[in-house]
Amino acid sequence: MSQQEQSDREEGRPDLPIERGFPIERVNEIAEKEGRAKQWYRPTYTMHKWWARRPGCLFRAISLYSLLDENTTADEVEVYEPGENQQLGDNGLDKDDLIEAINDVDMDDPEPLWDFYSKDVRIKNKKILDPFMGGGTSLGEASRFGVDSVGIDLNPVAWFITKKELEAGETDVKELESAFKQVKQNVADEILDYYRTSCPDGEHDAEVMYNFWVKEIDCRSCGTTIPLHQDFRIGKGRYENDGKYNVFCPDCESVILVDDWREECSCKECGYEFVPEQGNVDYGDYICTECGQKYSITDQIQEGDEYDRRLYALEYYCSHCDEQGASRATVKGYKSVTDADKERYQMAAEEWESSESLHELVPDKPIRPGWKTDATQFEGTMPGNGNLPRHGIKKWTDMFNDRQLLSLAKILQEIDDIEDQNIREYLLLTLSGTLRTNTMMVGYDYSRNGIVNLFKSNSFDPPRVPCEGNVWGTKFGRGTFESIWDMVKRGVEYANSPTERFVRDGETYETEKFSQPVGQNTTVHQGDMRLMEAEDEYDAVITDPPYYNNILYSELSDFFYVWLKPMLEDEYDCFETDHTPRAESIVVNPASKKGSEEFESELKQAFARVNTALKENGTVTFTYHHSNSESWGELLESLCETGFEVTATYPINSDLNKFMKGEAVAFDIVIVARPTEVRRPISWDSLRRRIVRTARETRETLEENRELAGGDIGVIEMGKCFQEYSKHHGEVHRAGEVMSAKDVVDEIYGIIQDNDRGEQDVYRDLLEESNPTYNDLNKHLKRSDASEEQMKDMRLFRTEGGDFVLCQWDDETRQAYVQSKVEEDNGDLTTLDKAHFLRYRFEQGKSTSEYLEEWDMDELRELCEGLAEVTGDETYLKMIGVDTSLAEFGEK
């Protein structure tokens, strides 16, 4: 335990398990599985899209390891076995075992407490805050421990989603089912009738799963209508046709099956020979099939031309053939469009045009300019900018075709008739979730034979070949209203009686149902967390703060907001405005004239407010994601400037081997921090050695006791280094300058990736010992790259009659060695040699100026600052012309 940690313990600050160790191996093996099957592990958090959700298992583990501490008593906890809901004792782990496990956690073995991950643990008298709750995962998981939880988010959509997640635990599933049946009975058949087609294998109808559309534009030169096909794929062959590909013939417009879509083929219907891979679009330019004209598609639209959309193929499922036992490739397949299919769409479009009352239910409003919608209006360099107007999309309804708007509006009309507000909101949540796949802003995933969701790239990317799904839904198909309803219903059922999945010996197990539902004792607020009034109120803050410029939530969530607003604006004040709040968002966004400086300033405001809201002994634990050292420096600067010190970091299910090779990599990590008022001055030379030593010791401990990848160990090392720095933030002196957090982070990156400790480092470590011994030498040598033989050759130590002697600058043998090195001038003179040489000349009254002019002064000054600090001797500074008091670097 470090001196600082010991001091903290003596001052009564309770020690948390998460600061001593965290079972990242166990969490990550669950997170990997949960990431692939979120809807089965924690269905509550898949009821509606929210961006960058962390795994529920991670926040459950964080809650377990940070809501308990060394002062927790058996009276403050309860432990139950899921399903039986009986207090443990004779048949399992009990409260006393839990208390013992809390104190047994350390970096070598963090798993004693992990045994309680799958137990129904209740913790009394604790209150947590998530000031950036987003999709509410942290609150949901904390609530399952019975603590009081409060969440805040600026975004009304995030607030609404989280509100429904947390209310799900007390919502009656049967009432939900009854309301859904009412909507289905009143409107499902009408909508399904818009999505029917003749079955290719009989005189009956099949259900349309997906309609394939292509944008068309008239050639600038000859006026020929050009369908904007990048290629002519439709979908992979399935079942009996596995390995083949369904493609569209550009001549006769048939859908045919080919062996290889990249090779030339002949249409079996008309004999036309073509290469399906070669369409009419080359990147962003169309190529006229008649005159060969090549021109930018978006430029032509911006110049005033508009594109049309043409229905050209569809995918169907035939329940009649299925019931008759037909082959699977017959039951579900692709076909070309008939006149009847076009007429069916036209009838829906005409009905929509004449249904004025339904128009009031859809957001026929202008899209607010933003970096993800119309970046052409703003200056900036952030990637991923949007240009919707250049695609002819100016209003939210422009993102949908008439049949989609008609179907969605009819469902909304039925939802609005439901009397119970809570139940109505769950069905509205379902409709909102349906929007991601029922818009002309999505395409088709050829490799997976299914529709793509709108936010696969966290932006608005209009496809040239849109895919229209069956809004209500048939037996097959993604993102339909009925399939999203199933997810919402499953989420409510889970929230009522959650279970927990865990891995043991490589096998996944699921517990019985917990009696503690999701969301009890939890309150959520919409607003700017910087305006909250809480002081000294929360035991812990568990959150997932904004990530620099990763996701522009306010711009993306407007897509949902404008559809939710009509039914919610009379119920909740936060839905009264036309759009979600943007100016107050803590994010880098050129559209809001916010760059890195604004982000850093506002993040500091946020952390300062969090510090005020925390109790004196509280902790903040949060996840963070970014790749470059600058963003990490800004984060560390924001934390330290607002009175926090980092106490631990852990990786989240990431392959960080690139980090160990010095390459850029996006980190996903957990950061633990504590409020502090103590900042001790220190020289960079001393801090660097401590950081290097800490990193080396951490690595050795983890490699000896844990089965972790090198990159994961690197992140934990980085946290230990951050911890060392944060004790001295604003007081780290280097060659006459105070280092910033960004400067230190750059150095820490290099330290972790190189992790070098040479003879000079070991020598200065020994200077810190009051009476160094030969055993001390061996101790430091084991955690270094230094050689005992080399140190002896450099006359850094010697033995006299069995006694260990650390040689100072005035030692005759040491000075003789240094003098000879200076005279040789062969380039292997170390900075320590130079310092000892100059010290001797200074004490002898001899000139040092010629050497100071020749040698690197920054490097020399760094070392002399460290030597002065560790020895308490200011002469090391005076001899190089630095008039600085040792008080600047703190006590020896």
mmCIF file of C-alpha atoms in Angstrom, residues 14 38 43 97 166 186 287 306 430 484 564 569 621 666 684 748 755 792 814 832 869:
data_model
loop_
_atom_site.group_PDB
_atom_site.id
_atom_site.type_symbol
_atom_site.label_atom_id
_atom_site.label_comp_id
_atom_site.label_asym_id
_atom_site.label_seq_id
_atom_site.Cartn_x
_atom_site.Cartn_y
_atom_site.Cartn_z
ATOM 1 C CA PRO A 14 -13.476 3.514 3.293
ATOM 2 C CA LYS A 38 -28.532 -8.402 -25.854
ATOM 3 C CA PRO A 43 -34.233 -7.503 -22.849
ATOM 4 C CA ASP A 97 -19.439 -14.554 3.516
ATOM 5 C CA LEU A 166 -37.441 1.649 -15.180
ATOM 6 C CA ASN A 186 -58.199 -2.671 -35.514
ATOM 7 C CA ILE A 287 -22.916 6.591 -65.880
ATOM 8 C CA GLU A 306 -34.815 15.676 -58.476
ATOM 9 C CA THR A 430 -42.710 0.274 -29.970
ATOM 10 C CA ILE A 484 -40.372 -4.707 -32.041
ATOM 11 C CA LEU A 564 -42.759 11.081 -30.107
ATOM 12 C CA GLU A 569 -45.922 17.250 -25.524
ATOM 13 C CA THR A 621 -16.906 5.270 -11.681
ATOM 14 C CA ALA A 666 -9.832 2.957 -29.350
ATOM 15 C CA TRP A 684 8.975 15.102 -13.381
ATOM 16 C CA ILE A 748 2.708 7.644 -19.896
ATOM 17 C CA ASN A 755 8.590 0.314 -19.716
ATOM 18 C CA LYS A 792 29.324 -1.730 -10.589
ATOM 19 C CA ARG A 814 32.852 7.321 -8.917
ATOM 20 C CA LEU A 832 23.850 11.140 -14.349
ATOM 21 C CA GLU A 869 14.419 16.609 -4.670
#
